[in-house]
Amino acid sequence: MVQDWTAAHWALAQSRSATVYVSPELISDPFHASFDLLLRGGPVRDFPGGGCLLYRDRPDRPLTYLAFVPRDKTTTAQVAALFPAVQSLPPILAQPDDHLEYTRQLVPAGAAAAPPAFAVDAVFGEALRLVGFDLDPAQARRGEPLPITLRWQALAAPLPELVMFVHLYPPGPESTAQQPAAQHDGAPCGQAWPTTRLQPGEIVVDPRALTIPADYADPSAILAVGVYEWPSLARLPVSGQAAQLPANRVLLGEFAVAP
């Protein structure tokens, strides 16, 4: 398709002076042969989209985002919300009916990213930092999923294959020594973005959810997070300024749970 060739060629040209992110993972998609031909093995990075996002805060060089709109309807708005300084570039339209195929965005070098709602400074194994997380406490209801979005930054590369977990505990000083009432384990972005693909300084926006049990009886809950290697299951040690719990976990806070 002409628009695919145009988009892939533009991304290649941009990569000479900018860090280029393409969404969703078009370089490995057989239906987008132009991306495979022009971009495979090069510096252009692709990622899954759908709420999963890669970025650098205050980047040394501009960030360029190219999103294939028919399969990714979230990245364009997500980038705009994350970077107030983003510039929207002319889109790429499909021919002959001129419907929208690709959006293009440019984040200037040095642009500051909007911080997460809850800041965290926790380093796991001297290789991965939890920058913070976004969570709407009003969504914490019994029997329903609780969406939480974590931001992980690679401090070194290559990273091993890592799994992140979020645990939910009843309130109380001894509760975190017990089995969690709910948990969510997995690599970032619903297993779609393994940590082995992260580059130093790069941040992955990692949306996930854990379901609060319908019979959960307490009026509040404690959230904790940790990281372990796969397949050894060995937990990474924690350092940094975040409040820490035993067994290499970080306390995210206590939140009210509605019936």
PDB file of C-alpha atoms in Angstrom:
ATOM      1  CA  MET A   1       0.000   0.000   0.000  1.00  0.00           C
ATOM      2  CA  VAL A   2       1.229   3.459  -0.885  1.00  0.00           C
ATOM      3  CA  GLN A   3       0.439   4.873   2.564  1.00  0.00           C
ATOM      4  CA  ASP A   4       2.466   2.108   4.261  1.00  0.00           C
ATOM      5  CA  TRP A   5       5.482   2.853   2.089  1.00  0.00           C
ATOM      6  CA  THR A   6       5.101   6.571   2.806  1.00  0.00           C
ATOM      7  CA  ALA A   7       4.818   5.989   6.559  1.00  0.00           C
ATOM      8  CA  ALA A   8       7.742   3.550   6.786  1.00  0.00           C
ATOM      9  CA  HIS A   9       9.978   5.737   4.621  1.00  0.00           C
ATOM     10  CA  TRP A  10       9.130   8.783   6.749  1.00  0.00           C
ATOM     11  CA  ALA A  11       9.909   6.862   9.962  1.00  0.00           C
ATOM     12  CA  LEU A  12      13.273   5.803   8.521  1.00  0.00           C
ATOM     13  CA  ALA A  13      14.128   9.389   7.584  1.00  0.00           C
ATOM     14  CA  GLN A  14      13.087  10.648  11.022  1.00  0.00           C
ATOM     15  CA  SER A  15      15.316   8.084  12.757  1.00  0.00           C
ATOM     16  CA  ARG A  16      18.409   9.936  11.561  1.00  0.00           C
ATOM     17  CA  SER A  17      17.710  12.790  13.971  1.00  0.00           C
ATOM     18  CA  ALA A  18      15.024  11.504  16.376  1.00  0.00           C
ATOM     19  CA  THR A  19      14.030   8.465  18.408  1.00  0.00           C
ATOM     20  CA  VAL A  20      11.148   6.951  16.465  1.00  0.00           C
ATOM     21  CA  TYR A  21       8.344   4.862  17.977  1.00  0.00           C
ATOM     22  CA  VAL A  22       5.835   3.033  15.776  1.00  0.00           C
ATOM     23  CA  SER A  23       2.572   1.548  17.026  1.00  0.00           C
ATOM     24  CA  PRO A  24       1.304  -1.116  17.016  1.00  0.00           C
ATOM     25  CA  GLU A  25       4.107  -3.580  16.262  1.00  0.00           C
ATOM     26  CA  LEU A  26       4.170  -3.011  12.510  1.00  0.00           C
ATOM     27  CA  ILE A  27       7.783  -3.982  11.844  1.00  0.00           C
ATOM     28  CA  SER A  28       7.002  -7.643  12.565  1.00  0.00           C
ATOM     29  CA  ASP A  29       3.538  -7.572  10.989  1.00  0.00           C
ATOM     30  CA  PRO A  30       3.410  -9.471   7.655  1.00  0.00           C
ATOM     31  CA  PHE A  31       0.524  -7.263   6.504  1.00  0.00           C
ATOM     32  CA  HIS A  32       2.846  -4.239   6.584  1.00  0.00           C
ATOM     33  CA  ALA A  33       5.710  -5.437   4.404  1.00  0.00           C
ATOM     34  CA  SER A  34       7.074  -1.932   3.849  1.00  0.00           C
ATOM     35  CA  PHE A  35       7.923  -1.640   7.544  1.00  0.00           C
ATOM     36  CA  ASP A  36       9.712  -4.989   7.504  1.00  0.00           C
ATOM     37  CA  LEU A  37      11.649  -4.056   4.374  1.00  0.00           C
ATOM     38  CA  LEU A  38      12.719  -0.577   5.456  1.00  0.00           C
ATOM     39  CA  LEU A  39      12.881  -0.755   9.246  1.00  0.00           C
ATOM     40  CA  ARG A  40      13.705  -4.271  10.466  1.00  0.00           C
ATOM     41  CA  GLY A  41      17.056  -4.334  12.258  1.00  0.00           C
ATOM     42  CA  GLY A  42      17.281  -0.544  12.344  1.00  0.00           C
ATOM     43  CA  PRO A  43      16.863   2.041  15.093  1.00  0.00           C
ATOM     44  CA  VAL A  44      13.075   2.516  14.774  1.00  0.00           C
ATOM     45  CA  ARG A  45      11.229   1.009  17.750  1.00  0.00           C
ATOM     46  CA  ASP A  46       7.738  -0.455  17.665  1.00  0.00           C
ATOM     47  CA  PHE A  47       5.479  -1.268  20.610  1.00  0.00           C
ATOM     48  CA  PRO A  48       2.029  -2.830  21.157  1.00  0.00           C
ATOM     49  CA  GLY A  49      -0.099   0.300  21.732  1.00  0.00           C
ATOM     50  CA  GLY A  50      -3.458  -0.145  23.407  1.00  0.00           C
ATOM     51  CA  GLY A  51      -2.385   1.831  26.461  1.00  0.00           C
ATOM     52  CA  CYS A  52       1.153   0.475  26.419  1.00  0.00           C
ATOM     53  CA  LEU A  53       3.547   3.305  25.581  1.00  0.00           C
ATOM     54  CA  LEU A  54       7.307   3.870  25.363  1.00  0.00           C
ATOM     55  CA  TYR A  55       8.891   7.242  26.043  1.00  0.00           C
ATOM     56  CA  ARG A  56      11.861   9.098  27.471  1.00  0.00           C
ATOM     57  CA  ASP A  57      11.495  11.955  29.921  1.00  0.00           C
ATOM     58  CA  ARG A  58      13.408  15.078  28.851  1.00  0.00           C
ATOM     59  CA  PRO A  59      14.934  13.183  25.920  1.00  0.00           C
ATOM     60  CA  ASP A  60      18.321  14.090  24.466  1.00  0.00           C
ATOM     61  CA  ARG A  61      16.846  13.994  20.966  1.00  0.00           C
ATOM     62  CA  PRO A  62      13.277  14.467  19.725  1.00  0.00           C
ATOM     63  CA  LEU A  63      10.749  11.652  20.017  1.00  0.00           C
ATOM     64  CA  THR A  64       8.649  10.844  16.972  1.00  0.00           C
ATOM     65  CA  TYR A  65       5.465   8.756  17.177  1.00  0.00           C
ATOM     66  CA  LEU A  66       3.779   7.092  14.217  1.00  0.00           C
ATOM     67  CA  ALA A  67       0.467   5.357  15.023  1.00  0.00           C
ATOM     68  CA  PHE A  68      -1.557   3.173  12.662  1.00  0.00           C
ATOM     69  CA  VAL A  69      -5.021   4.403  13.617  1.00  0.00           C
ATOM     70  CA  PRO A  70      -7.159   1.461  12.388  1.00  0.00           C
ATOM     71  CA  ARG A  71      -5.425  -0.767  14.994  1.00  0.00           C
ATOM     72  CA  ASP A  72      -4.342   1.769  17.607  1.00  0.00           C
ATOM     73  CA  LYS A  73      -6.878   4.349  18.696  1.00  0.00           C
ATOM     74  CA  THR A  74      -5.208   5.290  22.011  1.00  0.00           C
ATOM     75  CA  THR A  75      -1.548   6.184  21.461  1.00  0.00           C
ATOM     76  CA  THR A  76      -2.099   9.563  19.797  1.00  0.00           C
ATOM     77  CA  ALA A  77      -4.202  10.900  22.688  1.00  0.00           C
ATOM     78  CA  GLN A  78      -1.899   9.253  25.227  1.00  0.00           C
ATOM     79  CA  VAL A  79       1.189  10.980  23.824  1.00  0.00           C
ATOM     80  CA  ALA A  80      -0.646  14.319  23.756  1.00  0.00           C
ATOM     81  CA  ALA A  81      -1.607  13.929  27.418  1.00  0.00           C
ATOM     82  CA  LEU A  82       1.885  12.849  28.437  1.00  0.00           C
ATOM     83  CA  PHE A  83       3.751  15.625  26.614  1.00  0.00           C
ATOM     84  CA  PRO A  84       2.075  19.059  26.604  1.00  0.00           C
ATOM     85  CA  ALA A  85       4.809  20.249  24.218  1.00  0.00           C
ATOM     86  CA  VAL A  86       3.993  17.642  21.550  1.00  0.00           C
ATOM     87  CA  GLN A  87       3.518  18.853  17.979  1.00  0.00           C
ATOM     88  CA  SER A  88       0.925  17.199  15.751  1.00  0.00           C
ATOM     89  CA  LEU A  89       2.251  16.715  12.223  1.00  0.00           C
ATOM     90  CA  PRO A  90       0.135  16.225   9.092  1.00  0.00           C
ATOM     91  CA  PRO A  91      -1.404  12.732   9.097  1.00  0.00           C
ATOM     92  CA  ILE A  92      -0.972  10.152   6.364  1.00  0.00           C
ATOM     93  CA  LEU A  93      -4.237   9.418   4.564  1.00  0.00           C
ATOM     94  CA  ALA A  94      -5.277   6.337   2.647  1.00  0.00           C
ATOM     95  CA  GLN A  95      -6.072   6.650  -1.008  1.00  0.00           C
ATOM     96  CA  PRO A  96      -8.371   7.113  -2.809  1.00  0.00           C
ATOM     97  CA  ASP A  97     -10.936   7.992  -0.121  1.00  0.00           C
ATOM     98  CA  ASP A  98      -8.575  10.018   2.126  1.00  0.00           C
ATOM     99  CA  HIS A  99      -9.487   8.259   5.365  1.00  0.00           C
ATOM    100  CA  LEU A 100      -7.049   8.541   8.265  1.00  0.00           C
ATOM    101  CA  GLU A 101      -4.348   5.874   8.319  1.00  0.00           C
ATOM    102  CA  TYR A 102      -1.421   7.236  10.365  1.00  0.00           C
ATOM    103  CA  THR A 103      -0.999  10.027  12.891  1.00  0.00           C
ATOM    104  CA  ARG A 104       2.399  11.631  13.335  1.00  0.00           C
ATOM    105  CA  GLN A 105       3.617  13.449  16.443  1.00  0.00           C
ATOM    106  CA  LEU A 106       6.874  15.124  17.392  1.00  0.00           C
ATOM    107  CA  VAL A 107       8.043  15.627  20.994  1.00  0.00           C
ATOM    108  CA  PRO A 108      10.877  18.199  21.142  1.00  0.00           C
ATOM    109  CA  ALA A 109      14.201  17.310  22.726  1.00  0.00           C
ATOM    110  CA  GLY A 110      14.237  18.154  26.420  1.00  0.00           C
ATOM    111  CA  ALA A 111      10.428  18.066  26.755  1.00  0.00           C
ATOM    112  CA  ALA A 112       9.270  17.100  30.246  1.00  0.00           C
ATOM    113  CA  ALA A 113       6.714  14.310  30.561  1.00  0.00           C
ATOM    114  CA  ALA A 114       3.700  14.789  32.799  1.00  0.00           C
ATOM    115  CA  PRO A 115       4.459  12.947  36.050  1.00  0.00           C
ATOM    116  CA  PRO A 116       2.377  10.003  37.255  1.00  0.00           C
ATOM    117  CA  ALA A 117      -0.382  10.725  39.751  1.00  0.00           C
ATOM    118  CA  PHE A 118       1.607   8.928  42.471  1.00  0.00           C
ATOM    119  CA  ALA A 119       5.384   9.334  42.409  1.00  0.00           C
ATOM    120  CA  VAL A 120       7.595   6.440  43.496  1.00  0.00           C
ATOM    121  CA  ASP A 121      11.360   6.090  43.607  1.00  0.00           C
ATOM    122  CA  ALA A 122      12.134   2.387  43.879  1.00  0.00           C
ATOM    123  CA  VAL A 123      15.038   0.629  42.182  1.00  0.00           C
ATOM    124  CA  PHE A 124      14.860  -3.126  41.669  1.00  0.00           C
ATOM    125  CA  GLY A 125      18.156  -4.928  41.313  1.00  0.00           C
ATOM    126  CA  GLU A 126      19.960  -1.730  40.236  1.00  0.00           C
ATOM    127  CA  ALA A 127      18.526  -2.231  36.769  1.00  0.00           C
ATOM    128  CA  LEU A 128      14.869  -1.204  36.817  1.00  0.00           C
ATOM    129  CA  ARG A 129      13.172   1.781  38.449  1.00  0.00           C
ATOM    130  CA  LEU A 130       9.518   2.171  39.325  1.00  0.00           C
ATOM    131  CA  VAL A 131       8.956   5.846  38.507  1.00  0.00           C
ATOM    132  CA  GLY A 132       5.369   5.966  39.768  1.00  0.00           C
ATOM    133  CA  PHE A 133       1.845   4.869  39.012  1.00  0.00           C
ATOM    134  CA  ASP A 134      -1.596   6.118  38.051  1.00  0.00           C
ATOM    135  CA  LEU A 135      -4.682   4.877  39.853  1.00  0.00           C
ATOM    136  CA  ASP A 136      -8.159   6.261  40.403  1.00  0.00           C
ATOM    137  CA  PRO A 137      -9.064   5.315  44.004  1.00  0.00           C
ATOM    138  CA  ALA A 138     -12.730   5.877  43.188  1.00  0.00           C
ATOM    139  CA  GLN A 139     -12.610   2.721  41.054  1.00  0.00           C
ATOM    140  CA  ALA A 140     -11.681   0.497  44.010  1.00  0.00           C
ATOM    141  CA  ARG A 141     -14.906  -1.483  44.397  1.00  0.00           C
ATOM    142  CA  ARG A 142     -15.530  -5.003  45.618  1.00  0.00           C
ATOM    143  CA  GLY A 143     -15.901  -7.553  42.869  1.00  0.00           C
ATOM    144  CA  GLU A 144     -14.578  -5.241  40.158  1.00  0.00           C
ATOM    145  CA  PRO A 145     -11.206  -4.824  38.398  1.00  0.00           C
ATOM    146  CA  LEU A 146      -8.989  -2.068  39.787  1.00  0.00           C
ATOM    147  CA  PRO A 147      -6.991  -0.531  36.913  1.00  0.00           C
ATOM    148  CA  ILE A 148      -3.466   0.576  37.796  1.00  0.00           C
ATOM    149  CA  THR A 149      -0.834   1.902  35.398  1.00  0.00           C
ATOM    150  CA  LEU A 150       2.799   1.493  36.401  1.00  0.00           C
ATOM    151  CA  ARG A 151       5.775   3.284  34.855  1.00  0.00           C
ATOM    152  CA  TRP A 152       9.018   1.313  34.664  1.00  0.00           C
ATOM    153  CA  GLN A 153      12.367   2.768  33.584  1.00  0.00           C
ATOM    154  CA  ALA A 154      15.302   0.665  32.455  1.00  0.00           C
ATOM    155  CA  LEU A 155      18.583   1.665  34.091  1.00  0.00           C
ATOM    156  CA  ALA A 156      20.762  -0.863  32.287  1.00  0.00           C
ATOM    157  CA  ALA A 157      20.663  -3.213  29.345  1.00  0.00           C
ATOM    158  CA  PRO A 158      20.232  -5.923  28.500  1.00  0.00           C
ATOM    159  CA  LEU A 159      17.686  -6.632  31.207  1.00  0.00           C
ATOM    160  CA  PRO A 160      16.753 -10.217  32.046  1.00  0.00           C
ATOM    161  CA  GLU A 161      13.197 -11.399  31.600  1.00  0.00           C
ATOM    162  CA  LEU A 162      11.399  -9.836  34.557  1.00  0.00           C
ATOM    163  CA  VAL A 163       7.877 -10.224  35.920  1.00  0.00           C
ATOM    164  CA  MET A 164       6.155  -7.521  37.959  1.00  0.00           C
ATOM    165  CA  PHE A 165       3.500  -8.264  40.552  1.00  0.00           C
ATOM    166  CA  VAL A 166       0.895  -6.114  42.298  1.00  0.00           C
ATOM    167  CA  HIS A 167      -0.523  -7.453  45.569  1.00  0.00           C
ATOM    168  CA  LEU A 168      -3.602  -6.304  47.455  1.00  0.00           C
ATOM    169  CA  TYR A 169      -3.813  -6.821  51.217  1.00  0.00           C
ATOM    170  CA  PRO A 170      -6.330  -5.964  53.936  1.00  0.00           C
ATOM    171  CA  PRO A 171      -5.294  -3.046  56.171  1.00  0.00           C
ATOM    172  CA  GLY A 172      -3.238  -3.693  59.281  1.00  0.00           C
ATOM    173  CA  PRO A 173       0.429  -3.887  60.259  1.00  0.00           C
ATOM    174  CA  GLU A 174       0.645  -7.685  59.910  1.00  0.00           C
ATOM    175  CA  SER A 175      -1.507  -8.171  56.824  1.00  0.00           C
ATOM    176  CA  THR A 176       1.325  -7.954  54.275  1.00  0.00           C
ATOM    177  CA  ALA A 177       2.920 -11.022  55.890  1.00  0.00           C
ATOM    178  CA  GLN A 178      -0.085 -13.081  54.785  1.00  0.00           C
ATOM    179  CA  GLN A 179      -1.246 -14.254  51.373  1.00  0.00           C
ATOM    180  CA  PRO A 180      -2.592 -11.344  49.289  1.00  0.00           C
ATOM    181  CA  ALA A 181      -6.332 -11.033  48.861  1.00  0.00           C
ATOM    182  CA  ALA A 182      -5.747 -10.349  45.145  1.00  0.00           C
ATOM    183  CA  GLN A 183      -2.762 -10.155  42.841  1.00  0.00           C
ATOM    184  CA  HIS A 184      -1.656  -9.578  39.276  1.00  0.00           C
ATOM    185  CA  ASP A 185       1.610 -10.967  37.896  1.00  0.00           C
ATOM    186  CA  GLY A 186       3.041 -10.452  34.435  1.00  0.00           C
ATOM    187  CA  ALA A 187       5.514  -8.763  32.160  1.00  0.00           C
ATOM    188  CA  PRO A 188       4.596  -5.206  31.092  1.00  0.00           C
ATOM    189  CA  CYS A 189       1.643  -4.504  28.851  1.00  0.00           C
ATOM    190  CA  GLY A 190      -0.196  -7.780  29.348  1.00  0.00           C
ATOM    191  CA  GLN A 191       2.949  -9.806  28.577  1.00  0.00           C
ATOM    192  CA  ALA A 192       3.269  -8.033  25.218  1.00  0.00           C
ATOM    193  CA  TRP A 193       6.416  -6.069  26.084  1.00  0.00           C
ATOM    194  CA  PRO A 194       9.142  -8.184  27.763  1.00  0.00           C
ATOM    195  CA  THR A 195      11.731  -6.253  29.751  1.00  0.00           C
ATOM    196  CA  THR A 196      14.469  -7.719  27.547  1.00  0.00           C
ATOM    197  CA  ARG A 197      13.393  -5.176  24.892  1.00  0.00           C
ATOM    198  CA  LEU A 198      13.823  -2.075  27.061  1.00  0.00           C
ATOM    199  CA  GLN A 199      16.738   0.263  26.413  1.00  0.00           C
ATOM    200  CA  PRO A 200      18.553   2.252  29.146  1.00  0.00           C
ATOM    201  CA  GLY A 201      16.599   5.369  30.113  1.00  0.00           C
ATOM    202  CA  GLU A 202      13.465   4.206  28.340  1.00  0.00           C
ATOM    203  CA  ILE A 203      10.175   4.161  30.256  1.00  0.00           C
ATOM    204  CA  VAL A 204       7.330   1.757  29.555  1.00  0.00           C
ATOM    205  CA  VAL A 205       3.780   2.684  30.555  1.00  0.00           C
ATOM    206  CA  ASP A 206       2.356  -0.579  31.868  1.00  0.00           C
ATOM    207  CA  PRO A 207      -1.460  -0.766  32.285  1.00  0.00           C
ATOM    208  CA  ARG A 208      -2.843  -3.685  34.262  1.00  0.00           C
ATOM    209  CA  ALA A 209      -5.691  -4.521  36.619  1.00  0.00           C
ATOM    210  CA  LEU A 210      -6.342  -6.763  39.581  1.00  0.00           C
ATOM    211  CA  THR A 211      -9.832  -7.755  40.645  1.00  0.00           C
ATOM    212  CA  ILE A 212     -10.909  -7.046  44.216  1.00  0.00           C
ATOM    213  CA  PRO A 213     -12.762 -10.122  45.543  1.00  0.00           C
ATOM    214  CA  ALA A 214     -16.522  -9.746  45.776  1.00  0.00           C
ATOM    215  CA  ASP A 215     -16.397 -10.931  49.399  1.00  0.00           C
ATOM    216  CA  TYR A 216     -13.628  -8.525  50.401  1.00  0.00           C
ATOM    217  CA  ALA A 217     -14.832  -7.251  53.792  1.00  0.00           C
ATOM    218  CA  ASP A 218     -12.498  -4.417  54.746  1.00  0.00           C
ATOM    219  CA  PRO A 219     -13.164  -0.736  53.981  1.00  0.00           C
ATOM    220  CA  SER A 220      -9.646  -0.183  52.613  1.00  0.00           C
ATOM    221  CA  ALA A 221      -6.783  -2.080  51.003  1.00  0.00           C
ATOM    222  CA  ILE A 222      -2.992  -1.901  50.831  1.00  0.00           C
ATOM    223  CA  LEU A 223      -1.226  -2.202  47.482  1.00  0.00           C
ATOM    224  CA  ALA A 224       2.332  -3.474  47.121  1.00  0.00           C
ATOM    225  CA  VAL A 225       4.526  -4.186  44.120  1.00  0.00           C
ATOM    226  CA  GLY A 226       7.635  -6.245  43.428  1.00  0.00           C
ATOM    227  CA  VAL A 227       9.717  -7.734  40.632  1.00  0.00           C
ATOM    228  CA  TYR A 228      11.113 -11.217  40.088  1.00  0.00           C
ATOM    229  CA  GLU A 229      13.200 -12.934  37.437  1.00  0.00           C
ATOM    230  CA  TRP A 230      11.727 -15.544  35.161  1.00  0.00           C
ATOM    231  CA  PRO A 231      11.952 -18.515  35.359  1.00  0.00           C
ATOM    232  CA  SER A 232      13.946 -18.570  38.621  1.00  0.00           C
ATOM    233  CA  LEU A 233      11.238 -16.599  40.524  1.00  0.00           C
ATOM    234  CA  ALA A 234      14.031 -14.873  42.488  1.00  0.00           C
ATOM    235  CA  ARG A 235      12.831 -11.461  43.669  1.00  0.00           C
ATOM    236  CA  LEU A 236      14.996  -8.448  42.901  1.00  0.00           C
ATOM    237  CA  PRO A 237      16.270  -6.504  45.907  1.00  0.00           C
ATOM    238  CA  VAL A 238      14.791  -3.032  46.404  1.00  0.00           C
ATOM    239  CA  SER A 239      16.528   0.283  47.071  1.00  0.00           C
ATOM    240  CA  GLY A 240      15.586   3.941  46.701  1.00  0.00           C
ATOM    241  CA  GLN A 241      13.335   6.303  48.613  1.00  0.00           C
ATOM    242  CA  ALA A 242      10.081   4.362  48.395  1.00  0.00           C
ATOM    243  CA  ALA A 243       8.504   2.826  51.493  1.00  0.00           C
ATOM    244  CA  GLN A 244       9.645  -0.779  51.559  1.00  0.00           C
ATOM    245  CA  LEU A 245       8.058  -3.956  52.873  1.00  0.00           C
ATOM    246  CA  PRO A 246       9.710  -7.263  53.754  1.00  0.00           C
ATOM    247  CA  ALA A 247      10.299  -9.787  50.963  1.00  0.00           C
ATOM    248  CA  ASN A 248      11.530  -7.137  48.505  1.00  0.00           C
ATOM    249  CA  ARG A 249       8.240  -5.306  48.044  1.00  0.00           C
ATOM    250  CA  VAL A 250       7.362  -1.627  47.760  1.00  0.00           C
ATOM    251  CA  LEU A 251       4.340  -0.098  49.471  1.00  0.00           C
ATOM    252  CA  LEU A 252       2.163   1.842  47.045  1.00  0.00           C
ATOM    253  CA  GLY A 253      -0.315   3.031  49.657  1.00  0.00           C
ATOM    254  CA  GLU A 254      -3.658   2.339  51.258  1.00  0.00           C
ATOM    255  CA  PHE A 255      -6.879   3.108  49.408  1.00  0.00           C
ATOM    256  CA  ALA A 256     -10.560   3.013  50.345  1.00  0.00           C
ATOM    257  CA  VAL A 257     -12.644   0.143  48.920  1.00  0.00           C
ATOM    258  CA  ALA A 258     -16.303   0.818  48.164  1.00  0.00           C
ATOM    259  CA  PRO A 259     -18.960  -1.903  48.457  1.00  0.00           C
TER     260      PRO A 259
END
